[in-house]
Coordinates of C-alpha atoms and ligand atoms in Angstrom, one line a residue:
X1 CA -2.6 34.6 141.0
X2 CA -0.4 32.7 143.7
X3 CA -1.1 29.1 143.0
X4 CA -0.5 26.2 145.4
X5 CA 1.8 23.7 144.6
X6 CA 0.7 21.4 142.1
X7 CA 1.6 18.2 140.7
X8 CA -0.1 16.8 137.7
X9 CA 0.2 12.6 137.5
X10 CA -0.5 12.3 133.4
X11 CA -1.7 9.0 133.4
X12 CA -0.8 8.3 129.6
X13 CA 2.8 9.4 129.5
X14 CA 4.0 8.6 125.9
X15 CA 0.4 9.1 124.2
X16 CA -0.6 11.8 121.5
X17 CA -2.0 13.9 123.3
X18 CA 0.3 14.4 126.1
X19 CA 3.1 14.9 123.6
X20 CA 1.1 17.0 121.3
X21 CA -1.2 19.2 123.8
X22 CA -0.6 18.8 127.2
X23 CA 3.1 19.2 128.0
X24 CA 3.7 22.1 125.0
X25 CA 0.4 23.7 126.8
X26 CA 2.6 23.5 130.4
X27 CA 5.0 24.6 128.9
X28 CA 3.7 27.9 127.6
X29 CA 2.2 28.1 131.0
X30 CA 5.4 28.3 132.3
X31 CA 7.0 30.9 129.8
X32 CA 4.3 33.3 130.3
X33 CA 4.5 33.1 134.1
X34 CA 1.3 31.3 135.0
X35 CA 2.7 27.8 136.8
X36 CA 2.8 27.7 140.4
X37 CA 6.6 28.5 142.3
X38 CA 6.2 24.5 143.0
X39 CA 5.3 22.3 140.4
X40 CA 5.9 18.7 139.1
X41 CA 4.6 17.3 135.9
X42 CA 4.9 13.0 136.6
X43 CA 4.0 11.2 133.2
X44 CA 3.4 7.5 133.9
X45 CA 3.4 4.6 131.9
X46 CA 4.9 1.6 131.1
X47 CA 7.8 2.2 129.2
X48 CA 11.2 1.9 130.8
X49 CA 12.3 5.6 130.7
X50 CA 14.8 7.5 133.3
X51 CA 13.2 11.1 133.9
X52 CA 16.2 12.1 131.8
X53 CA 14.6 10.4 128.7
X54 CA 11.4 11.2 128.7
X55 CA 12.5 14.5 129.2
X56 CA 14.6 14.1 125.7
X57 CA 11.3 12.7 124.3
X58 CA 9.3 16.0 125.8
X59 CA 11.7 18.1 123.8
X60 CA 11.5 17.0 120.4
X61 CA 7.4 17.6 120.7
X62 CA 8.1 20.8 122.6
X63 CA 10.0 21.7 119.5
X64 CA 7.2 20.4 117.0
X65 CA 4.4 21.5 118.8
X66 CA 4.8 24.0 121.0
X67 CA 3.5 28.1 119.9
X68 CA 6.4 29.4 121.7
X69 CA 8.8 28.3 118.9
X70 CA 12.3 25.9 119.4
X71 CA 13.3 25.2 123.3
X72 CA 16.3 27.0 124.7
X73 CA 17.3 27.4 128.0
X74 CA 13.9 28.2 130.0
X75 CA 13.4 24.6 128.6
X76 CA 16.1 23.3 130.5
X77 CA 14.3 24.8 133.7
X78 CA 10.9 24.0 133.0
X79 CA 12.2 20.3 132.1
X80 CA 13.5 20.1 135.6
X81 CA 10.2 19.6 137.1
X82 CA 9.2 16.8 134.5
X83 CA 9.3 13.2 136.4
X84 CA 8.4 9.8 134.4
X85 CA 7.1 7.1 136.6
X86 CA 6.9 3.4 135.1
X87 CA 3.6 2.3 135.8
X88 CA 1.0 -0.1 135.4
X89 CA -2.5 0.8 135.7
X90 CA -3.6 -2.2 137.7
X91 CA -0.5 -2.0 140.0
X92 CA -1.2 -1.0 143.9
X93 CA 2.7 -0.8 143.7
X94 CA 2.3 2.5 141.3
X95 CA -0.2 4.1 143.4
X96 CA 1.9 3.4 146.4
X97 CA 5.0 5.1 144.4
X98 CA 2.4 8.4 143.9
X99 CA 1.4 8.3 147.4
X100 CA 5.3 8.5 148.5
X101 CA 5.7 11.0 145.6
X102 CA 3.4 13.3 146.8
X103 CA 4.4 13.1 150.4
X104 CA 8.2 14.0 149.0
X105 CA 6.8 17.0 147.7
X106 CA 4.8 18.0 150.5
X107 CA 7.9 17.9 152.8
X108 CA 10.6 19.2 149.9
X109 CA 7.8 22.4 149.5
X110 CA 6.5 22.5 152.8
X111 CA 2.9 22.9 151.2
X112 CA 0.7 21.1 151.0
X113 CA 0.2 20.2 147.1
X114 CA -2.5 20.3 144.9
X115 CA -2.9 16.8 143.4
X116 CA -4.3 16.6 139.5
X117 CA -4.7 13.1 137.8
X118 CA -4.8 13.5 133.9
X119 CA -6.4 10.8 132.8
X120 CA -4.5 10.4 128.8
X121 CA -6.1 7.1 128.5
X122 CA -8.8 5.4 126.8
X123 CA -12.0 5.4 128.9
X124 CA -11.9 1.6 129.0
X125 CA -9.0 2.5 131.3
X126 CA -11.1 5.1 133.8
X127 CA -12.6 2.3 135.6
X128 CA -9.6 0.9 137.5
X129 CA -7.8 3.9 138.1
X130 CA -10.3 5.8 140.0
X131 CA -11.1 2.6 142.0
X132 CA -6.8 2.3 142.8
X133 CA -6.9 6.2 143.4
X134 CA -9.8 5.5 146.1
X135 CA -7.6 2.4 147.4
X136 CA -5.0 4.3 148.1
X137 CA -6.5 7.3 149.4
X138 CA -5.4 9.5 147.0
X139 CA -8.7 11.4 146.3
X140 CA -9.6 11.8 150.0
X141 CA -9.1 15.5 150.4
X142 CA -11.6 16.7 148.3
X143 CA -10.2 20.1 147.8
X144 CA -6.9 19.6 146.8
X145 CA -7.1 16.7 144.3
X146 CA -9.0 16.7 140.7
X147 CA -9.5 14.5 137.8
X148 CA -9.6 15.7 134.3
X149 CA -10.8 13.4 132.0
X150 CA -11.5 13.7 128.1
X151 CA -13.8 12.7 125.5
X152 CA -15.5 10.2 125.2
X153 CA -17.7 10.3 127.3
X154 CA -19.1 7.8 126.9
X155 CA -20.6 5.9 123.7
X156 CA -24.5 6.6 124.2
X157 CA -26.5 7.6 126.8
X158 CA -26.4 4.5 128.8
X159 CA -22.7 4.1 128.8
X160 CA -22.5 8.0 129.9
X161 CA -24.8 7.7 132.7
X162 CA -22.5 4.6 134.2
X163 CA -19.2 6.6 133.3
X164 CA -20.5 9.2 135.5
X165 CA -21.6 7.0 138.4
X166 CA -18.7 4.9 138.7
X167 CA -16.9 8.3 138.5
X168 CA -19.3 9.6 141.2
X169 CA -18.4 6.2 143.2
X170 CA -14.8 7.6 143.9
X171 CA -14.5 11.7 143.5
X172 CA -17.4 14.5 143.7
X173 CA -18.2 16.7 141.2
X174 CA -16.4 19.3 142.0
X175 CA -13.5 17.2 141.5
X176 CA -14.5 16.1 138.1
X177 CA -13.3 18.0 135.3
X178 CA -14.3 16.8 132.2
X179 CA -12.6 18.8 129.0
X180 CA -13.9 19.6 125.4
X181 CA -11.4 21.8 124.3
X182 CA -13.6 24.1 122.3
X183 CA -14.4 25.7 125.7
X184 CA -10.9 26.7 126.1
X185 CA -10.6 28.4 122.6
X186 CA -10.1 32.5 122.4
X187 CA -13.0 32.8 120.2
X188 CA -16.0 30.1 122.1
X189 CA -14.9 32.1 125.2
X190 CA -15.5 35.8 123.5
X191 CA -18.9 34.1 122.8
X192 CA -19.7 34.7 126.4
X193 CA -18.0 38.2 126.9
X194 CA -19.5 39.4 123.4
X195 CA -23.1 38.5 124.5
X196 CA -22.7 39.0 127.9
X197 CA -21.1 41.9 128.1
X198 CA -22.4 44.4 126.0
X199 CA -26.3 45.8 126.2
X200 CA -27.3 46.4 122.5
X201 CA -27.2 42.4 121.8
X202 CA -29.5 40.7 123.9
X203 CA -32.5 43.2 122.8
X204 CA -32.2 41.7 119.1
X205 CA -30.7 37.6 120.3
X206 CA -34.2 36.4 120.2
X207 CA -37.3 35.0 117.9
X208 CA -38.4 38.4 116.9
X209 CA -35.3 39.2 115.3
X210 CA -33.6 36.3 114.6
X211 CA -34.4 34.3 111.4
X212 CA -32.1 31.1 111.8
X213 CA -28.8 30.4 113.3
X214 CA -26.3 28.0 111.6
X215 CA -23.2 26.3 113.2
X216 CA -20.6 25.4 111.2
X217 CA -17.2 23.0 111.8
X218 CA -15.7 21.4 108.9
X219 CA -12.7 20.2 108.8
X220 CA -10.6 19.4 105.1
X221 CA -8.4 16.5 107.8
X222 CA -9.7 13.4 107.0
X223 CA -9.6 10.2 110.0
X224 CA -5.9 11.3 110.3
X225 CA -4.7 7.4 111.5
X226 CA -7.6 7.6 113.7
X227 CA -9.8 5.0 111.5
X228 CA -9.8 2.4 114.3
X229 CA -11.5 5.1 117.3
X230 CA -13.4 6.4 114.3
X231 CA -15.4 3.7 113.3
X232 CA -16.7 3.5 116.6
X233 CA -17.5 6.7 116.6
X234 CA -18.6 8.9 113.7
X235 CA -19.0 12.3 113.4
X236 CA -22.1 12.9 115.7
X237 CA -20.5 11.0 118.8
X238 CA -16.8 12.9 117.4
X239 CA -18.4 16.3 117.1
X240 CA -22.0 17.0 117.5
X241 CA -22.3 15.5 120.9
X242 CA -20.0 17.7 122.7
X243 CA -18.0 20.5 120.6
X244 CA -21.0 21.6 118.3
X245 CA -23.7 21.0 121.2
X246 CA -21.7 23.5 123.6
X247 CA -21.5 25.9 120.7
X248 CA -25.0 25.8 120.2
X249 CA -24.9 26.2 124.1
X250 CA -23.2 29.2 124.3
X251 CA -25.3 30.7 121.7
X252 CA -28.5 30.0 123.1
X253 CA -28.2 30.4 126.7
X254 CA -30.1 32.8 129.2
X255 CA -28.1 35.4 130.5
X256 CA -26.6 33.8 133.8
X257 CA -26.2 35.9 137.4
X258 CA -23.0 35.8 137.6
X259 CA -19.6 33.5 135.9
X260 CA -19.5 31.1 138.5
X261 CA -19.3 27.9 136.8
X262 CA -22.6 26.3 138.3
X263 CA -24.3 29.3 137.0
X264 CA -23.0 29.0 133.7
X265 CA -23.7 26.0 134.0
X266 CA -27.1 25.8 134.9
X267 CA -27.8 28.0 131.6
X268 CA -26.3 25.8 129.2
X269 CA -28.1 22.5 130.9
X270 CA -31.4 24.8 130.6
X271 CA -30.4 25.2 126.6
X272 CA -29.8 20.8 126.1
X273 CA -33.3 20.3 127.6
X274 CA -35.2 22.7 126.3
X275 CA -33.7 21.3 123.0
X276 CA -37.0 19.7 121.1
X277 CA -36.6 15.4 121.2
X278 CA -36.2 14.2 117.6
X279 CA -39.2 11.4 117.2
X280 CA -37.8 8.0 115.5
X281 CA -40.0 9.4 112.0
X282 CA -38.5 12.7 111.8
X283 CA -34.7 11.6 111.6
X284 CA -35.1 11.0 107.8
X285 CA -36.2 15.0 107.4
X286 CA -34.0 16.3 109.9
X287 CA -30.7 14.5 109.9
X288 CA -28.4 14.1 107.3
X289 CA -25.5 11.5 107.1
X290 CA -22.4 11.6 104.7
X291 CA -19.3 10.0 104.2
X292 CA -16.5 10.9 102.2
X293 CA -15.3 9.4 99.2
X294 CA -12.0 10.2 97.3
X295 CA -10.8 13.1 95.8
X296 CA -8.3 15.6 95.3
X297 CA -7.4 18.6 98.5
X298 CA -4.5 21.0 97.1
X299 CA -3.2 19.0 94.8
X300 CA -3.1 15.6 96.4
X301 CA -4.9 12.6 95.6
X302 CA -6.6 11.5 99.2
X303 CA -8.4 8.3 100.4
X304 CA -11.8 7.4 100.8
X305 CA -13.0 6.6 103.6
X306 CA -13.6 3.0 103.5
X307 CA -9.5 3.0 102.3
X308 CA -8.8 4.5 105.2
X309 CA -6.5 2.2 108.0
X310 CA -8.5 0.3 110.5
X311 CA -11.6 0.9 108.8
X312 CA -14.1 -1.3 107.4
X313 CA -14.4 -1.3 103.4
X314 CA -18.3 -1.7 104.3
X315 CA -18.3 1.1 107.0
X316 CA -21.3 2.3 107.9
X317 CA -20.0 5.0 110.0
X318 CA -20.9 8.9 108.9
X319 CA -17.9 11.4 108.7
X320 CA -20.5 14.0 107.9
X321 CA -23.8 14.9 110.0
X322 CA -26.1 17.8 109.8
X323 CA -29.3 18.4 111.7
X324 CA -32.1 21.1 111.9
X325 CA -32.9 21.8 115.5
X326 CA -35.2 23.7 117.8
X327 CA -35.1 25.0 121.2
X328 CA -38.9 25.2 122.5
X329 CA -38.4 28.1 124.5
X330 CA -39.4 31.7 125.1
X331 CA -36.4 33.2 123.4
X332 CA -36.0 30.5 120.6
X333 CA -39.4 29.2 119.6
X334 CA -39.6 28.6 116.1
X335 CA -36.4 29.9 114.6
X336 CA -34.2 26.9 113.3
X337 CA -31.0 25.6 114.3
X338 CA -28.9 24.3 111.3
X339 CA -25.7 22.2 112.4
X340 CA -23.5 20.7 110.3
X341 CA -19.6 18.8 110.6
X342 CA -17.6 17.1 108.1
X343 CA -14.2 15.6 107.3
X344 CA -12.5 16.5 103.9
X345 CA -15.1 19.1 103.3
X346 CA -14.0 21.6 101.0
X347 CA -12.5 24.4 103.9
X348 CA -11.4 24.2 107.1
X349 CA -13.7 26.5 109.1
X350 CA -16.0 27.2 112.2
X351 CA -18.2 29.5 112.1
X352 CA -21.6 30.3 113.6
X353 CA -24.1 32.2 111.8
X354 CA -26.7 34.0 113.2
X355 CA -29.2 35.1 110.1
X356 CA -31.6 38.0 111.2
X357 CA -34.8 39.1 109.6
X358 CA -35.6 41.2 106.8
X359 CA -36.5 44.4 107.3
X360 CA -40.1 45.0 107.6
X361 CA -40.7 47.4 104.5
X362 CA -38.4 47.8 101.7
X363 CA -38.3 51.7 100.5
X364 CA -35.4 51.2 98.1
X365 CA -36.3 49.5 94.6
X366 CA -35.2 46.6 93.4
X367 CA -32.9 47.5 90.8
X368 CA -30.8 49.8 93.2
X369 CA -29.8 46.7 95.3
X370 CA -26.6 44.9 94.2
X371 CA -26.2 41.8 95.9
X372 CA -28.9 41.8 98.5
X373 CA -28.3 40.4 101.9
X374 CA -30.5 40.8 105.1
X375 CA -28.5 41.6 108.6
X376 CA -26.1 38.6 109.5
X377 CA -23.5 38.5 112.2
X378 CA -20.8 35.8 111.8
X379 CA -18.9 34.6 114.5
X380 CA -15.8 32.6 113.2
X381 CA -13.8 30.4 115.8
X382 CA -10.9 29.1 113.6
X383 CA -9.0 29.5 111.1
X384 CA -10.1 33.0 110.6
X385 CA -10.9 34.4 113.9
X386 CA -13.4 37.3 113.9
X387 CA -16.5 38.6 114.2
X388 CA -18.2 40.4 111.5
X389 CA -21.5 41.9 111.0
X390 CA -22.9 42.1 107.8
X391 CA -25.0 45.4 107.0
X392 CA -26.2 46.8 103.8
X393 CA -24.7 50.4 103.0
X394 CA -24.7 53.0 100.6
X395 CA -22.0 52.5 97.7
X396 CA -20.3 55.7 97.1
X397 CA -21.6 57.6 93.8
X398 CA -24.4 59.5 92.2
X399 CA -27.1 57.1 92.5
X400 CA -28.9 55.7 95.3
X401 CA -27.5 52.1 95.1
X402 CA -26.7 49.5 97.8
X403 CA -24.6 46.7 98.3
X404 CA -23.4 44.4 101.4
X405 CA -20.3 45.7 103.6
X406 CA -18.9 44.2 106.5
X407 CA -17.9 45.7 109.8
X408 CA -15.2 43.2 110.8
X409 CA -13.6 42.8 114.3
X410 CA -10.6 41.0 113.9
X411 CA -8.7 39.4 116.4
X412 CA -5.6 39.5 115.3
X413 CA -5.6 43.2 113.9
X414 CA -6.7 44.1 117.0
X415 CA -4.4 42.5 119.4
X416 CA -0.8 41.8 119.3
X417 CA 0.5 38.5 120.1
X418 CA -0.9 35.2 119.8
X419 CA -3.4 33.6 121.9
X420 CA -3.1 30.9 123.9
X421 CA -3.6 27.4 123.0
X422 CA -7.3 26.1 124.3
X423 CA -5.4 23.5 126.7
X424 CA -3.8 26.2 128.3
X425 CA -6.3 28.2 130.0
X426 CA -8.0 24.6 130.2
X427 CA -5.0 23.2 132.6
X428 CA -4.8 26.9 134.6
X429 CA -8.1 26.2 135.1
X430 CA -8.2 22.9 136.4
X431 CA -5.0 24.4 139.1
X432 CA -7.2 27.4 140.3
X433 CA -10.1 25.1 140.8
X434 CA -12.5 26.9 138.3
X435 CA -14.9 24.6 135.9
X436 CA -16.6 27.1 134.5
X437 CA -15.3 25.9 131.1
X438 CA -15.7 21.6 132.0
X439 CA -18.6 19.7 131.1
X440 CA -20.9 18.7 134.1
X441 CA -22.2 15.3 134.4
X442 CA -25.9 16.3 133.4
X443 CA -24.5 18.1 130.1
X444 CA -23.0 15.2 129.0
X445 CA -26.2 13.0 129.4
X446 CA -28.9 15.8 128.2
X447 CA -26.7 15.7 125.3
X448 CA -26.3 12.2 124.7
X449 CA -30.0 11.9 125.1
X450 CA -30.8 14.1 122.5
X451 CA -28.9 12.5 120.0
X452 CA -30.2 9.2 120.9
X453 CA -32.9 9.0 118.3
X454 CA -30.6 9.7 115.5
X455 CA -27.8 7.6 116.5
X456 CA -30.2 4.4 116.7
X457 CA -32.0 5.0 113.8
X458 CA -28.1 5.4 111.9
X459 CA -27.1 2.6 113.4
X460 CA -30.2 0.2 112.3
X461 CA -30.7 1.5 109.0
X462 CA -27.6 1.2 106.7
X463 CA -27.2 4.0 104.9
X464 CA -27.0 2.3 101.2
X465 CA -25.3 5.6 99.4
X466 CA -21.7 6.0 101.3
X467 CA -19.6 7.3 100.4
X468 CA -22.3 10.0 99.3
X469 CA -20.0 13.0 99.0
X470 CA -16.0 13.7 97.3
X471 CA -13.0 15.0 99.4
X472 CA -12.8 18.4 99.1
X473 CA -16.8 19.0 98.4
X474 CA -19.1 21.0 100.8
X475 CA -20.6 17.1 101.7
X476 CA -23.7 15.5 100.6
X477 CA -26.0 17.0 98.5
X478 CA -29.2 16.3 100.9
X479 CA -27.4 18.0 103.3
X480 CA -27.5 21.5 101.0
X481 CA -31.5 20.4 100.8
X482 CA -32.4 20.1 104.4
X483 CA -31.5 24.2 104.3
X484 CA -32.5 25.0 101.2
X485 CA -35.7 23.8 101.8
X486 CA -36.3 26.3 103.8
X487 CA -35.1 28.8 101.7
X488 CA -32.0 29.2 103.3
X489 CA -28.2 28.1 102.7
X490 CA -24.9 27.2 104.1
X491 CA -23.2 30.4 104.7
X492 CA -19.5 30.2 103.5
X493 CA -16.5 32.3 104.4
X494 CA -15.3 34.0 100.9
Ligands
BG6_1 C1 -11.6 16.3 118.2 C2 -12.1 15.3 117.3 O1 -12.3 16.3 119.4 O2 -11.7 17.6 117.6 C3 -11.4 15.4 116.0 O3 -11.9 14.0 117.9 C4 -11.4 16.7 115.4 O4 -11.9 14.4 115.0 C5 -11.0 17.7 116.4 O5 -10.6 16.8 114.2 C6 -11.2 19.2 115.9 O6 -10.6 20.0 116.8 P1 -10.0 21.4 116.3 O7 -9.6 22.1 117.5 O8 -8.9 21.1 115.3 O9 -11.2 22.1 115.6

């Protein structure tokens, strides 16, 4: 693809993620090919850097973080179109700078540039920069400038619903591209392609076949220095309410027309809403809280959660949540949604389970089964990426006896190289002008109004048992109850 040129303004210049994701995800953009002939990267903040520092700065991440390995020379040309810009956020005077920035550009290219504002800062922050942006006119041409904003979203509902009016105020929403990164990894994308494109799944992907579906994303990382965002926050609003609910998205969806993002787009909306409301009562049978209390992960002594920095000893806040869900639909009625996220959980792992029904009639006696398991595909996002489909098959020998195989499609047996980092198709995305992979306004609120019920009745009700689960455990045990009472259980990679 020819791309326009572009410039990005990362509002948040010196910030984590900037140093972490964004410029090493430019970066690999770059090496393989896919940034535009005309490009400039501007971070802006308030430090007093020269461009030459903070292109210094950029290179000891680049060499920390980036996939393609230590800087060399393509470094030195990549770094050429990196610009630092001290700013403050309530300055007209730095939005005039941008405005004669961009107009440099425009002359030096003879082009004129696609404009993308990264907004790297907190959300308190979104407020007075799309109002300067509209000041100065920077967000007039609606075609050739975007915003890309992250999580949060918002803290609830209400909050969400203003974030996305104000942001409505000054850009449309074709503008808007809101990121949760899981939508940029390898293995959520093959989600779409695997159901999508291939005929003998979407005969089976329905009530008749399926028993229960689980979705699975714990995490051994514990707050990680984040205690201070984290006690705000919790691991519904850090995971459930975007990452896990988009999973459970793509999983669930009708088949769209086509891959245009409002199609796609459409389906997953249709998923959130069809999603049944939990009622105040149910909350206590269908949600299950944790947090984590000491405990040993490979050998080293780790902190509980109320030891954490910049978190209360009393904390109230859940680091572990898992909830049984239904989709009252055509496709879904009746089969059960388990979801479940935790920090400091025993393994790092993602994985979505989708548990199909016995078979109708069993012709094979007991005693000739070893290890009986019914039909189960397993999609794992990360660390393991695969897909594997468990079957029962005949182990080789005299007798007639069976035993659980798997046919495994692994992605990195099957293709050579590595993928790409989830910001980098992410940012390509937000310069060809495709949000196919963004959340939509409505997403954001159907899913903050679904987890409404839960959040309020967590928040009024102190839970009086934290820390209710050890590092390194699979989290509380009520959590292994609201499955089991179903006669169902966690499924774990080996
Ligand atoms: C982030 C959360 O959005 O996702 C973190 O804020 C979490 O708490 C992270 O650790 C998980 O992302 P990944 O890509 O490591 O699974």
């Amino acid at each position: 693809i020819q791309l326009p040129g572009t410039i990005f303004f990362i509002f948040g210049a010196s910030g984590d993620l900037t140093s972490r994701k964004l410029v090493p995800a430019l970066y690999n953009l770059f090496l393989d090919g896919w940034m535009p002939l005309n490009f400039a990267i501007i971070g802006m903040g308030r430090s007093a850097y020269t461009d030459e520092k903070y292109r210094d700065l950029l290179l000891e991440d680049i060499n920390s973080y980036s996939r393609n390995g230590k800087a060399d020379e393509r470094w030195t040309s990549f770094s050429k179109h990196l610009y630092y810009q001290i700013s403050d956020i309530g300055n007209d005077d730095s939005y005039q700078e941008q405005v004669r920035r961009i107009n440099n550009f425009k002359e030096t290219w003879g082009e004129e540039p696609s404009v993308i504002y990264y907004l790297a800062v907190a959300p308190r922050f979104f407020g007075t920069i799309a109002e300067k942006l509209a000041k100065h006119q920077l967000t007039a041409n609606t075609e050739k400038t975007r915003v890309v904003i992250e999580k949060p979203f918002g803290h609830d509902f209400e909050s969400a619903k203003a974030l996305n009016q104000l942001l409505s105020t000054v850009f449309t929403e074709q503008q808007i591209y809101r990121i949760d990164h899981y939508l940029g990894k390898e293995t959520v994308q093959n989600i779409l392609a695997f159901r999508f494109a291939n005929s003998i799944l979407e005969p089976i992907w329905n009530r008749n076949y399926i028993d229960h579906v689980e979705i699975s994303v714990t995490e051994q990382l514990g707050v990680e220095g984040r205690g201070g965002y984290y006690e705000e926050a919790g691991a519904l609003r850090d995971m459930v309410q975007n990452h896990i609910f988009q999973l459970l998205c793509l999983v669930a969806m009708e088949p769209p027309v086509s891959f245009q993002a409002d199609e796609v787009r459409n389906r997953k909306v249709d998923v959130l809403h069809a999603m049944r409301k939990f009622k105040p009562e149910d909350v206590a049978k269908n949600a299950v809280r944790g947090q984590y209390g000491s405990g040993w992960i490979e050998g080293k002594q780790v902190k509980g959660y109320r030891e954490e920095e910049n978190v209360n000893p009393e904390s109230n806040t859940e680091t572990f949540a898992a909830l049984k869900l239904f989709i009252d639909n055509w496709r879904w009625h009746g089969v059960p949604f388990y979801l479940r996220t935790g920090k400091r959980m025993h393994q790092t792992a993602s994985t979505i389970t989708i548990q199909f029904k016995d078979v109708p009639h069993m012709i094979f006696p007991t005693e000739t089964i070893e290890g009986w398991q019914q039909n189960r595909l397993i999609i794992s996002i990360q660390p393991e990426m695969s897909i594997r489909l468990q079957m029962q098959a005949k182990r080789p020998g005299l007798s007639m006896t069976l035993n659980p195989i798997d046919l495994i499609f692994d992605y990195r047996g099957a293709y050579e190289g590595q993928s790409p980092e989830a910001y980098e198709t992410l940012l390509l995305d937000t310069m060809i002008g495709d949000q196919t992979l963004f959340m939509r306004a409505d997403q954001v609120e159907a899913a903050w109004d679904l987890l409404m019920p839960v959040l309020n009745s967590w928040s009024a009700k102190k839970s009086l048992n934290f820390p209710n689960y050890s590092a390194d455990s699979w989290g509380p045990e009520l959590a292994e109850a609201l499955i089991a009472k179903d006669g169902f259980h966690w499924f774990t990679l080996p």
